mmCIF file of C-alpha atoms and ligand atoms in Angstrom:
data_model
loop_
_atom_site.group_PDB
_atom_site.id
_atom_site.type_symbol
_atom_site.label_atom_id
_atom_site.label_comp_id
_atom_site.label_asym_id
_atom_site.label_seq_id
_atom_site.Cartn_x
_atom_site.Cartn_y
_atom_site.Cartn_z
ATOM 1 C CA UNK A 1 45.604 68.574 -17.955
ATOM 2 C CA UNK A 2 47.806 67.160 -15.187
ATOM 3 C CA UNK A 3 47.667 63.487 -14.423
ATOM 4 C CA UNK A 4 47.321 64.038 -10.673
ATOM 5 C CA UNK A 5 45.370 61.455 -8.705
ATOM 6 C CA UNK A 6 44.608 61.527 -4.994
ATOM 7 C CA UNK A 7 45.547 58.120 -3.605
ATOM 8 C CA UNK A 8 45.072 56.488 -0.193
ATOM 9 C CA UNK A 9 47.293 53.794 1.211
ATOM 10 C CA UNK A 10 44.737 52.096 3.446
ATOM 11 C CA UNK A 11 46.651 50.507 6.273
ATOM 12 C CA UNK A 12 44.818 47.809 8.189
ATOM 13 C CA UNK A 13 45.407 47.058 11.832
ATOM 14 C CA UNK A 14 45.472 43.413 12.872
ATOM 15 C CA UNK A 15 43.026 40.876 11.416
ATOM 16 C CA UNK A 16 43.020 38.169 14.077
ATOM 17 C CA UNK A 17 42.164 34.563 13.321
ATOM 18 C CA UNK A 18 38.885 35.041 15.212
ATOM 19 C CA UNK A 19 37.815 37.767 12.781
ATOM 20 C CA UNK A 20 35.733 36.921 9.733
ATOM 21 C CA UNK A 21 36.237 38.104 6.170
ATOM 22 C CA UNK A 22 33.110 40.194 6.701
ATOM 23 C CA UNK A 23 34.777 41.969 9.642
ATOM 24 C CA UNK A 24 37.788 42.773 7.443
ATOM 25 C CA UNK A 25 35.631 43.833 4.489
ATOM 26 C CA UNK A 26 33.516 46.100 6.701
ATOM 27 C CA UNK A 27 36.664 47.818 7.981
ATOM 28 C CA UNK A 28 37.880 48.239 4.395
ATOM 29 C CA UNK A 29 34.520 49.691 3.360
ATOM 30 C CA UNK A 30 34.776 52.257 6.177
ATOM 31 C CA UNK A 31 38.277 53.200 4.983
ATOM 32 C CA UNK A 32 37.132 53.354 1.350
ATOM 33 C CA UNK A 33 34.188 55.635 2.192
ATOM 34 C CA UNK A 34 36.416 57.925 4.247
ATOM 35 C CA UNK A 35 39.027 58.052 1.453
ATOM 36 C CA UNK A 36 36.389 58.762 -1.200
ATOM 37 C CA UNK A 37 34.931 61.536 0.968
ATOM 38 C CA UNK A 38 38.402 63.121 0.951
ATOM 39 C CA UNK A 39 38.543 62.953 -2.851
ATOM 40 C CA UNK A 40 40.647 59.812 -3.308
ATOM 41 C CA UNK A 41 40.214 57.941 -6.587
ATOM 42 C CA UNK A 42 42.368 54.928 -5.660
ATOM 43 C CA UNK A 43 42.594 53.018 -2.382
ATOM 44 C CA UNK A 44 45.455 50.554 -1.862
ATOM 45 C CA UNK A 45 44.744 47.770 0.656
ATOM 46 C CA UNK A 46 47.434 45.427 2.075
ATOM 47 C CA UNK A 47 48.660 41.962 1.156
ATOM 48 C CA UNK A 48 46.383 39.107 2.346
ATOM 49 C CA UNK A 49 43.953 41.750 3.607
ATOM 50 C CA UNK A 50 40.966 39.428 4.168
ATOM 51 C CA UNK A 51 42.458 37.103 6.759
ATOM 52 C CA UNK A 52 45.112 36.883 9.389
ATOM 53 C CA UNK A 53 48.662 36.251 8.128
ATOM 54 C CA UNK A 54 48.193 32.453 8.260
ATOM 55 C CA UNK A 55 51.719 31.478 7.018
ATOM 56 C CA UNK A 56 52.777 32.092 10.631
ATOM 57 C CA UNK A 57 51.303 28.649 11.418
ATOM 58 C CA UNK A 58 52.301 25.132 10.367
ATOM 59 C CA UNK A 59 49.245 23.393 8.922
ATOM 60 C CA UNK A 60 49.026 19.987 7.271
ATOM 61 C CA UNK A 61 45.311 19.623 6.620
ATOM 62 C CA UNK A 62 44.480 20.831 3.101
ATOM 63 C CA UNK A 63 40.996 21.751 4.310
ATOM 64 C CA UNK A 64 42.439 23.884 7.098
ATOM 65 C CA UNK A 65 44.808 25.632 4.692
ATOM 66 C CA UNK A 66 42.157 26.225 2.023
ATOM 67 C CA UNK A 67 39.918 28.107 4.463
ATOM 68 C CA UNK A 68 42.257 31.096 4.064
ATOM 69 C CA UNK A 69 41.936 31.164 0.263
ATOM 70 C CA UNK A 70 39.411 32.756 -2.121
ATOM 71 C CA UNK A 71 38.101 30.571 -4.943
ATOM 72 C CA UNK A 72 35.988 33.402 -6.359
ATOM 73 C CA UNK A 73 36.868 37.078 -6.690
ATOM 74 C CA UNK A 74 34.567 38.737 -6.021
ATOM 75 C CA UNK A 75 32.926 36.110 -3.871
ATOM 76 C CA UNK A 76 30.065 36.507 -1.405
ATOM 77 C CA UNK A 77 32.328 38.006 1.269
ATOM 78 C CA UNK A 78 34.104 40.457 -1.044
ATOM 79 C CA UNK A 79 31.219 41.496 -3.318
ATOM 80 C CA UNK A 80 30.247 44.327 -0.897
ATOM 81 C CA UNK A 81 33.692 45.872 -1.372
ATOM 82 C CA UNK A 82 33.320 45.808 -5.170
ATOM 83 C CA UNK A 83 29.829 47.303 -4.892
ATOM 84 C CA UNK A 84 31.065 50.034 -2.563
ATOM 85 C CA UNK A 85 33.839 50.958 -5.018
ATOM 86 C CA UNK A 86 31.335 51.138 -7.876
ATOM 87 C CA UNK A 87 28.898 53.257 -5.825
ATOM 88 C CA UNK A 88 31.682 55.650 -4.840
ATOM 89 C CA UNK A 89 33.322 55.620 -8.289
ATOM 90 C CA UNK A 90 36.744 54.672 -6.925
ATOM 91 C CA UNK A 91 39.363 52.062 -7.824
ATOM 92 C CA UNK A 92 41.090 49.804 -5.345
ATOM 93 C CA UNK A 93 44.000 47.383 -4.949
ATOM 94 C CA UNK A 94 43.419 44.260 -2.854
ATOM 95 C CA UNK A 95 45.777 41.530 -1.707
ATOM 96 C CA UNK A 96 44.356 38.077 -1.033
ATOM 97 C CA UNK A 97 45.145 34.350 -1.110
ATOM 98 C CA UNK A 98 43.969 33.008 -4.483
ATOM 99 C CA UNK A 99 42.992 29.358 -5.059
ATOM 100 C CA UNK A 100 42.624 28.163 -8.664
ATOM 101 C CA UNK A 101 41.156 24.725 -9.345
ATOM 102 C CA UNK A 102 42.337 23.277 -12.654
ATOM 103 C CA UNK A 103 40.786 19.857 -13.212
ATOM 104 C CA UNK A 104 41.930 17.798 -10.268
ATOM 105 C CA UNK A 105 44.855 20.057 -9.397
ATOM 106 C CA UNK A 106 44.767 23.238 -7.357
ATOM 107 C CA UNK A 107 47.087 26.207 -7.549
ATOM 108 C CA UNK A 108 47.563 28.649 -4.676
ATOM 109 C CA UNK A 109 48.961 32.133 -5.108
ATOM 110 C CA UNK A 110 49.585 35.200 -2.975
ATOM 111 C CA UNK A 111 47.725 37.582 -5.271
ATOM 112 C CA UNK A 112 46.919 41.255 -5.755
ATOM 113 C CA UNK A 113 44.287 42.757 -8.038
ATOM 114 C CA UNK A 114 43.462 46.214 -9.327
ATOM 115 C CA UNK A 115 39.718 46.901 -9.566
ATOM 116 C CA UNK A 116 38.469 49.948 -11.482
ATOM 117 C CA UNK A 117 35.646 52.366 -10.611
ATOM 118 C CA UNK A 118 33.170 50.108 -12.423
ATOM 119 C CA UNK A 119 34.055 47.188 -10.153
ATOM 120 C CA UNK A 120 35.956 45.373 -12.938
ATOM 121 C CA UNK A 121 39.241 43.573 -12.264
ATOM 122 C CA UNK A 122 41.665 45.267 -14.693
ATOM 123 C CA UNK A 123 44.930 43.893 -13.330
ATOM 124 C CA UNK A 124 46.258 40.880 -11.470
ATOM 125 C CA UNK A 125 49.690 40.029 -10.072
ATOM 126 C CA UNK A 126 50.827 36.877 -8.265
ATOM 127 C CA UNK A 127 53.694 37.231 -5.799
ATOM 128 C CA UNK A 128 56.973 35.970 -7.244
ATOM 129 C CA UNK A 129 59.421 36.344 -4.339
ATOM 130 C CA UNK A 130 58.087 34.017 -1.614
ATOM 131 C CA UNK A 131 60.159 34.438 1.573
ATOM 132 C CA UNK A 132 60.451 32.079 4.489
ATOM 133 C CA UNK A 133 60.535 28.284 4.326
ATOM 134 C CA UNK A 134 58.478 25.255 3.214
ATOM 135 C CA UNK A 135 58.874 22.850 6.144
ATOM 136 C CA UNK A 136 57.931 23.198 9.799
ATOM 137 C CA UNK A 137 60.715 24.835 11.809
ATOM 138 C CA UNK A 138 59.476 24.385 15.388
ATOM 139 C CA UNK A 139 62.423 26.273 16.878
ATOM 140 C CA UNK A 140 61.024 29.516 15.419
ATOM 141 C CA UNK A 141 58.713 31.592 17.683
ATOM 142 C CA UNK A 142 56.362 31.674 14.677
ATOM 143 C CA UNK A 143 56.583 30.190 11.177
ATOM 144 C CA UNK A 144 56.882 31.964 7.839
ATOM 145 C CA UNK A 145 55.577 29.215 5.546
ATOM 146 C CA UNK A 146 54.832 31.162 2.363
ATOM 147 C CA UNK A 147 56.935 28.640 0.392
ATOM 148 C CA UNK A 148 54.645 25.905 1.720
ATOM 149 C CA UNK A 149 51.265 27.497 1.048
ATOM 150 C CA UNK A 150 51.889 29.435 -2.178
ATOM 151 C CA UNK A 151 53.526 28.704 -5.487
ATOM 152 C CA UNK A 152 55.586 31.437 -7.169
ATOM 153 C CA UNK A 153 53.579 33.783 -9.341
ATOM 154 C CA UNK A 154 53.149 32.779 -13.002
ATOM 155 C CA UNK A 155 52.153 36.163 -14.457
ATOM 156 C CA UNK A 156 55.547 37.869 -14.482
ATOM 157 C CA UNK A 157 55.606 41.538 -13.453
ATOM 158 C CA UNK A 158 52.844 42.995 -15.645
ATOM 159 C CA UNK A 159 51.869 46.631 -16.005
ATOM 160 C CA UNK A 160 48.384 47.982 -16.706
ATOM 161 C CA UNK A 161 46.976 51.175 -18.172
ATOM 162 C CA UNK A 162 45.027 53.133 -15.561
ATOM 163 C CA UNK A 163 44.607 56.697 -14.302
ATOM 164 C CA UNK A 164 46.032 57.965 -17.603
ATOM 165 C CA UNK A 165 49.322 56.176 -17.029
ATOM 166 C CA UNK A 166 51.139 52.860 -16.529
ATOM 167 C CA UNK A 167 50.740 51.081 -13.200
ATOM 168 C CA UNK A 168 52.091 47.888 -11.670
ATOM 169 C CA UNK A 169 51.880 45.853 -8.464
ATOM 170 C CA UNK A 170 54.363 44.112 -6.200
ATOM 171 C CA UNK A 171 53.717 42.161 -3.014
ATOM 172 C CA UNK A 172 55.660 42.423 0.233
ATOM 173 C CA UNK A 173 58.981 40.568 -0.139
ATOM 174 C CA UNK A 174 59.119 41.549 -3.836
ATOM 175 C CA UNK A 175 60.027 45.075 -2.671
ATOM 176 C CA UNK A 176 63.385 43.828 -1.386
ATOM 177 C CA UNK A 177 64.442 42.691 -4.869
ATOM 178 C CA UNK A 178 65.564 45.565 -7.137
ATOM 179 C CA UNK A 179 64.967 43.373 -10.189
ATOM 180 C CA UNK A 180 61.231 43.390 -9.437
ATOM 181 C CA UNK A 181 61.019 47.188 -9.435
ATOM 182 C CA UNK A 182 63.305 47.401 -12.485
ATOM 183 C CA UNK A 183 61.192 45.044 -14.626
ATOM 184 C CA UNK A 184 58.206 47.311 -13.896
ATOM 185 C CA UNK A 185 60.347 50.403 -14.488
ATOM 186 C CA UNK A 186 61.548 49.110 -17.857
ATOM 187 C CA UNK A 187 57.882 48.844 -18.872
ATOM 188 C CA UNK A 188 57.342 52.473 -17.920
ATOM 189 C CA UNK A 189 55.488 51.984 -14.636
ATOM 190 C CA UNK A 190 54.706 55.367 -13.076
ATOM 191 C CA UNK A 191 52.776 54.056 -10.051
ATOM 192 C CA UNK A 192 53.560 50.859 -8.150
ATOM 193 C CA UNK A 193 50.991 49.592 -5.618
ATOM 194 C CA UNK A 194 52.283 47.314 -2.897
ATOM 195 C CA UNK A 195 50.800 45.564 0.111
ATOM 196 C CA UNK A 196 52.784 43.906 2.900
ATOM 197 C CA UNK A 197 52.529 41.907 6.112
ATOM 198 C CA UNK A 198 55.959 42.158 7.734
ATOM 199 C CA UNK A 199 56.731 40.693 11.151
ATOM 200 C CA UNK A 200 58.599 43.040 13.455
ATOM 201 C CA UNK A 201 60.794 40.142 14.660
ATOM 202 C CA UNK A 202 63.146 38.541 12.140
ATOM 203 C CA UNK A 203 63.699 35.057 13.533
ATOM 204 C CA UNK A 204 66.611 33.939 11.265
ATOM 205 C CA UNK A 205 68.781 36.890 12.404
ATOM 206 C CA UNK A 206 67.103 38.332 15.526
ATOM 207 C CA UNK A 207 69.700 41.085 15.913
ATOM 208 C CA UNK A 208 68.482 42.524 12.585
ATOM 209 C CA UNK A 209 64.935 42.955 13.902
ATOM 210 C CA UNK A 210 65.875 46.518 14.934
ATOM 211 C CA UNK A 211 66.277 47.275 11.185
ATOM 212 C CA UNK A 212 62.944 45.922 9.898
ATOM 213 C CA UNK A 213 61.269 49.338 9.641
ATOM 214 C CA UNK A 214 64.400 50.912 8.104
ATOM 215 C CA UNK A 215 64.718 48.114 5.509
ATOM 216 C CA UNK A 216 61.027 48.463 4.681
ATOM 217 C CA UNK A 217 61.356 52.109 3.645
ATOM 218 C CA UNK A 218 64.914 51.748 2.267
ATOM 219 C CA UNK A 219 63.747 49.088 -0.204
ATOM 220 C CA UNK A 220 60.732 51.031 -1.431
ATOM 221 C CA UNK A 221 62.421 54.435 -1.551
ATOM 222 C CA UNK A 222 65.213 52.923 -3.654
ATOM 223 C CA UNK A 223 62.705 51.188 -5.931
ATOM 224 C CA UNK A 224 60.739 54.397 -6.419
ATOM 225 C CA UNK A 225 63.786 56.593 -7.124
ATOM 226 C CA UNK A 226 65.717 54.136 -9.334
ATOM 227 C CA UNK A 227 62.662 53.739 -11.584
ATOM 228 C CA UNK A 228 61.114 57.204 -11.301
ATOM 229 C CA UNK A 229 57.820 55.827 -10.033
ATOM 230 C CA UNK A 230 55.355 56.596 -7.243
ATOM 231 C CA UNK A 231 55.143 53.799 -4.658
ATOM 232 C CA UNK A 232 51.963 53.480 -2.587
ATOM 233 C CA UNK A 233 52.475 50.892 0.149
ATOM 234 C CA UNK A 234 49.888 49.587 2.615
ATOM 235 C CA UNK A 235 50.692 47.410 5.621
ATOM 236 C CA UNK A 236 48.560 45.037 7.581
ATOM 237 C CA UNK A 237 49.941 46.099 10.964
ATOM 238 C CA UNK A 238 49.711 45.501 14.694
ATOM 239 C CA UNK A 239 49.560 42.345 16.784
ATOM 240 C CA UNK A 240 47.821 39.404 15.090
ATOM 241 C CA UNK A 241 47.476 36.347 17.327
ATOM 242 C CA UNK A 242 50.497 37.398 19.339
ATOM 243 C CA UNK A 243 52.680 38.220 16.322
ATOM 244 C CA UNK A 244 53.689 41.868 15.851
ATOM 245 C CA UNK A 245 53.516 43.222 12.289
ATOM 246 C CA UNK A 246 55.127 46.546 11.339
ATOM 247 C CA UNK A 247 53.195 49.537 10.044
ATOM 248 C CA UNK A 248 54.953 52.265 8.117
ATOM 249 C CA UNK A 249 52.427 52.463 5.280
ATOM 250 C CA UNK A 250 53.488 55.313 3.052
ATOM 251 C CA UNK A 251 53.381 57.153 -0.240
ATOM 252 C CA UNK A 252 56.784 57.659 -1.864
ATOM 253 C CA UNK A 253 57.514 60.134 -4.670
ATOM 254 C CA UNK A 254 59.454 59.291 -7.852
ATOM 255 C CA UNK A 255 62.398 61.144 -6.256
ATOM 256 C CA UNK A 256 62.363 58.572 -3.437
ATOM 257 C CA UNK A 257 60.965 60.824 -0.716
ATOM 258 C CA UNK A 258 58.333 59.671 1.771
ATOM 259 C CA UNK A 259 55.522 62.178 1.163
ATOM 260 C CA UNK A 260 53.069 60.729 3.717
ATOM 261 C CA UNK A 261 53.399 57.988 6.324
ATOM 262 C CA UNK A 262 51.184 56.124 8.794
ATOM 263 C CA UNK A 263 51.411 57.209 12.434
ATOM 264 C CA UNK A 264 49.674 54.209 14.009
ATOM 265 C CA UNK A 265 49.480 50.424 13.811
ATOM 266 C CA UNK A 266 45.719 50.552 13.251
ATOM 267 C CA UNK A 267 43.319 51.107 10.369
ATOM 268 C CA UNK A 268 44.620 54.371 8.951
ATOM 269 C CA UNK A 269 44.484 56.277 5.675
ATOM 270 C CA UNK A 270 47.712 57.728 4.294
ATOM 271 C CA UNK A 271 46.703 60.150 1.537
ATOM 272 C CA UNK A 272 48.594 62.237 -1.014
ATOM 273 C CA UNK A 273 48.139 63.847 -4.408
ATOM 274 C CA UNK A 274 50.281 61.866 -6.860
ATOM 275 C CA UNK A 275 51.196 63.704 -10.069
ATOM 276 C CA UNK A 276 52.196 61.037 -12.595
ATOM 277 C CA UNK A 277 53.868 63.739 -14.702
ATOM 278 C CA UNK A 278 56.454 64.110 -11.928
ATOM 279 C CA UNK A 279 57.933 60.757 -13.002
ATOM 280 C CA UNK A 280 59.438 62.373 -16.120
ATOM 281 C CA UNK A 281 61.913 64.383 -14.028
ATOM 282 C CA UNK A 282 63.558 61.096 -13.092
ATOM 283 C CA UNK A 283 62.728 58.852 -16.049
ATOM 284 C CA UNK A 284 63.825 61.508 -18.539
ATOM 285 C CA UNK A 285 67.106 62.329 -16.833
ATOM 286 C CA UNK A 286 69.087 60.516 -14.148
ATOM 287 C CA UNK A 287 67.290 57.225 -14.926
ATOM 288 C CA UNK A 288 66.774 57.688 -18.633
ATOM 289 C CA UNK A 289 67.205 53.982 -19.366
ATOM 290 C CA UNK A 290 67.854 54.274 -23.111
ATOM 291 C CA UNK A 291 70.540 56.937 -22.550
ATOM 292 C CA UNK A 292 72.360 55.408 -19.596
ATOM 293 C CA UNK A 293 71.751 51.697 -19.071
ATOM 294 C CA UNK A 294 74.443 49.244 -20.228
ATOM 295 C CA UNK A 295 72.567 45.908 -20.343
ATOM 296 C CA UNK A 296 75.390 44.216 -22.264
ATOM 297 C CA UNK A 297 77.185 44.202 -18.908
ATOM 298 C CA UNK A 298 74.274 42.862 -16.841
ATOM 299 C CA UNK A 299 74.081 39.225 -18.021
ATOM 300 C CA UNK A 300 74.770 37.798 -14.560
ATOM 301 C CA UNK A 301 71.529 39.326 -13.285
ATOM 302 C CA UNK A 302 69.414 36.843 -15.251
ATOM 303 C CA UNK A 303 71.954 34.002 -15.422
ATOM 304 C CA UNK A 304 71.061 30.791 -13.556
ATOM 305 C CA UNK A 305 72.513 30.789 -10.044
ATOM 306 C CA UNK A 306 74.672 27.757 -10.957
ATOM 307 C CA UNK A 307 76.706 29.984 -13.261
ATOM 308 C CA UNK A 308 77.792 32.168 -10.343
ATOM 309 C CA UNK A 309 80.199 29.456 -9.135
HETATM 310 N N1 LIG B 1 56.947 39.271 4.760
HETATM 311 C C1 LIG B 1 58.260 39.668 5.004
HETATM 312 C C2 LIG B 1 58.797 40.705 4.038
HETATM 313 O O1 LIG B 1 59.533 40.454 3.100
HETATM 314 C C3 LIG B 1 60.469 39.163 5.738
HETATM 315 C C4 LIG B 1 59.220 38.540 5.175
HETATM 316 C C5 LIG B 1 60.415 39.865 6.935
HETATM 317 C C6 LIG B 1 61.622 39.066 5.036
HETATM 318 C C7 LIG B 1 61.580 40.489 7.427
HETATM 319 C C8 LIG B 1 62.801 39.663 5.507
HETATM 320 C C9 LIG B 1 62.780 40.376 6.711
HETATM 321 O O2 LIG B 1 58.503 41.852 4.317
HETATM 322 C C10 LIG B 1 56.347 38.899 3.588
HETATM 323 N N2 LIG B 1 55.042 38.609 3.675
HETATM 324 O O3 LIG B 1 56.958 38.815 2.535
#
């Protein structure tokens, strides 16, 4: 009995600020129905899939900021997506902005969930590596205020049992940090789901903008190979309110090869059969952690930055 599962990375084209959550959910339902019709059992949607990438704007009004967050999951706008998954008998990954009210304090996270074929949330991850900046930087052509609107995730890098194996989630900038993939790899993750919203223009070092697509795949191919895991990555792509986001959604094998890749910047399914048993050819050999790792030499990796001098 192989552990092969047909998976779709469901890339979304732009979700402009004029579009409602219902518009986004209806597009995701169309993608989910199409994927299910092709035999997919898991659909991976992007980071912050329900709204436009709002960290591109400087906002001060708490009310204005909170309009981009979900207090309930599922809530009225997202319930149809959960019902569709249950009707079709498929699982899905969804990225969204999560607001948690705790007494008189609120917590805001850039969150991803895994929902099973019964419509139950069986996994949650809150983005740990928040890129960008916390204060308004008017000289930028657009902001990247994730450090202003979200707090770092407080759930660590958990793994979950699903599809007969071990799965985990990362979000966008996390993919650039090998430690994030390795913590999942050390727990035995065989499938890593990942959504991203990545601007095509990198304002801090504009001359590196030409490398944004290369660095996207480089990071994920390395993470897949060095941990012997499948990576299924879904972009929110295209031009949102004048800001270009890259596509490049893809499915990467445990050997680090891109097996399938998006060809557009629109709503698009990227589908492949993912055999979780293929992970063993990496995990049991070149990256057999118990045989080859030398953690007694790695202390600096978790040392406080102050110790680096
Ligand atoms: N976006 C970007 C990402 O890490 C970024 C931020 C863009 C960092 C380009 C470095 C270079 O893909 C999010 N949402 O993390």
